[in-house]
Coordinates of C-alpha atoms in Angstrom, one line a residue:
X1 CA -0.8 -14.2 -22.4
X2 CA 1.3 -12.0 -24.4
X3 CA 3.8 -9.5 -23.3
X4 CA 4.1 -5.7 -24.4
X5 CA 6.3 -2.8 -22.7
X6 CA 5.9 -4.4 -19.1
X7 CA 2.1 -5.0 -19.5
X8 CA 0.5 -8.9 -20.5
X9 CA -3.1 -8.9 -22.3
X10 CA -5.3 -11.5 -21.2
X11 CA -6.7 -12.6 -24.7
X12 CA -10.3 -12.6 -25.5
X13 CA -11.8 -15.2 -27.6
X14 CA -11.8 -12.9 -30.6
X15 CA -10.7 -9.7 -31.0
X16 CA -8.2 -7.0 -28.8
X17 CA -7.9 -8.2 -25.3
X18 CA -10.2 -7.1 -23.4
X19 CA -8.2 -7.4 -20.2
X20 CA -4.9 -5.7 -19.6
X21 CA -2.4 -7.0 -16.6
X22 CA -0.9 -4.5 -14.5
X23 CA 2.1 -5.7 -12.3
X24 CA 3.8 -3.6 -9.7
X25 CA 6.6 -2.7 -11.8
X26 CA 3.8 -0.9 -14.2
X27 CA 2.4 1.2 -11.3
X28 CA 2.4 2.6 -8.0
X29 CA -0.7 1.6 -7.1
X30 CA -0.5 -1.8 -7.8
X31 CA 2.8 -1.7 -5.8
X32 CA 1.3 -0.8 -3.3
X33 CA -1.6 -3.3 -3.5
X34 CA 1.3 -6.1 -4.7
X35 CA 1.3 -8.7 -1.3
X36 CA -1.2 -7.5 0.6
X37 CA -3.7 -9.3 2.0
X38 CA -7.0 -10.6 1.4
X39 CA -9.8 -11.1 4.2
X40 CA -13.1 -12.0 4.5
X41 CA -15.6 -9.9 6.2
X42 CA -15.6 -12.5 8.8
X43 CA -11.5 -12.1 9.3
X44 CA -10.7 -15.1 7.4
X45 CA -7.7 -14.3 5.5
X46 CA -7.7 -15.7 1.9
X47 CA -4.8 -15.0 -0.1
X48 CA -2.4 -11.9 -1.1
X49 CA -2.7 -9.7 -4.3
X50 CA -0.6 -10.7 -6.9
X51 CA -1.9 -7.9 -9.5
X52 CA -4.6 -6.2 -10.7
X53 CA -6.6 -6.3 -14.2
X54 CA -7.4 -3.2 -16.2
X55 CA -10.4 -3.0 -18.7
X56 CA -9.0 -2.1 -22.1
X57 CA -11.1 0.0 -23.8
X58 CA -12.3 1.9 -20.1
X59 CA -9.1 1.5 -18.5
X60 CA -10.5 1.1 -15.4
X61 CA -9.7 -1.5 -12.8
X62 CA -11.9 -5.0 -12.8
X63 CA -10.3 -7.5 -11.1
X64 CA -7.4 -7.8 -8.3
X65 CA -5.5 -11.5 -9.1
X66 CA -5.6 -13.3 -5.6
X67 CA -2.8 -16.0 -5.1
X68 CA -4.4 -18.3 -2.3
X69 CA -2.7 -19.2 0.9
X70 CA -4.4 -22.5 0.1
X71 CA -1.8 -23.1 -3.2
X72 CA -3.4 -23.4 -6.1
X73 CA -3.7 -20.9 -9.0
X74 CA -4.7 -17.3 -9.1
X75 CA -8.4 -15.9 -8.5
X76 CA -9.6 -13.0 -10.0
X77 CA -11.8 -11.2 -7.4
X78 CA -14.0 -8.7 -8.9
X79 CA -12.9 -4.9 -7.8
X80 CA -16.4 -4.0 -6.7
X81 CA -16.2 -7.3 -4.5
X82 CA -13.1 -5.8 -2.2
X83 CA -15.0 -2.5 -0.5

C-alpha cells in the first residue's frame, strides 16, 4: 500500500488503484464508524471497524475493514452486506 496526503491506495494488479483507504483522521464519518462494532443478525458480535474503502473512480464507499475479535488480519465486508 502506498501512502498519499493521509489516504493509502490499495493497488490493483495493473493500473490506478482501484481502492482508496479512508482512515478516521481522513473523515468524520469514518470516525465515527472507527471501533465500532460488528454483529451478526443473530447478535454474534464479529469484530470492530478499523476503516472503510472508497471506489476510486465512483468515490463511493465499498467495503468497511473488520479487525476480528478472533485475531487475525482484517476482513473487508462488503458495504451493501452491513444494512
Amino acid at each position: 500500500m502506498r501512502h498519499t496526503s493521509g489516504l493509502t491506495s490499495v493497488p490493483a494488479t495493473r493500473g490506478p488503484a482501484r481502492f482508496v483507504w479512508i482512515d478516521a483522521r481522513d473523515s468524520a464519518a469514518t470516525e465515527l464508524l472507527q471501533g465500532c462494532q460488528v454483529v451478526t443478525v443473530d447478535g454474534e458480535s464479529m469484530g470492530t471497524v478499523e476503516g472503510i474503502l472508497l471506489d476510486a473512480k465512483t468515490h463511493q464507499t465499498r467495503y468497511v475493514m473488520l479487525t476480528p475479535f478472533s485475531g487475525g488480519a482484517s476482513v473487508a465486508i462488503p458495504w451493501h452486506a452491513l444494512y
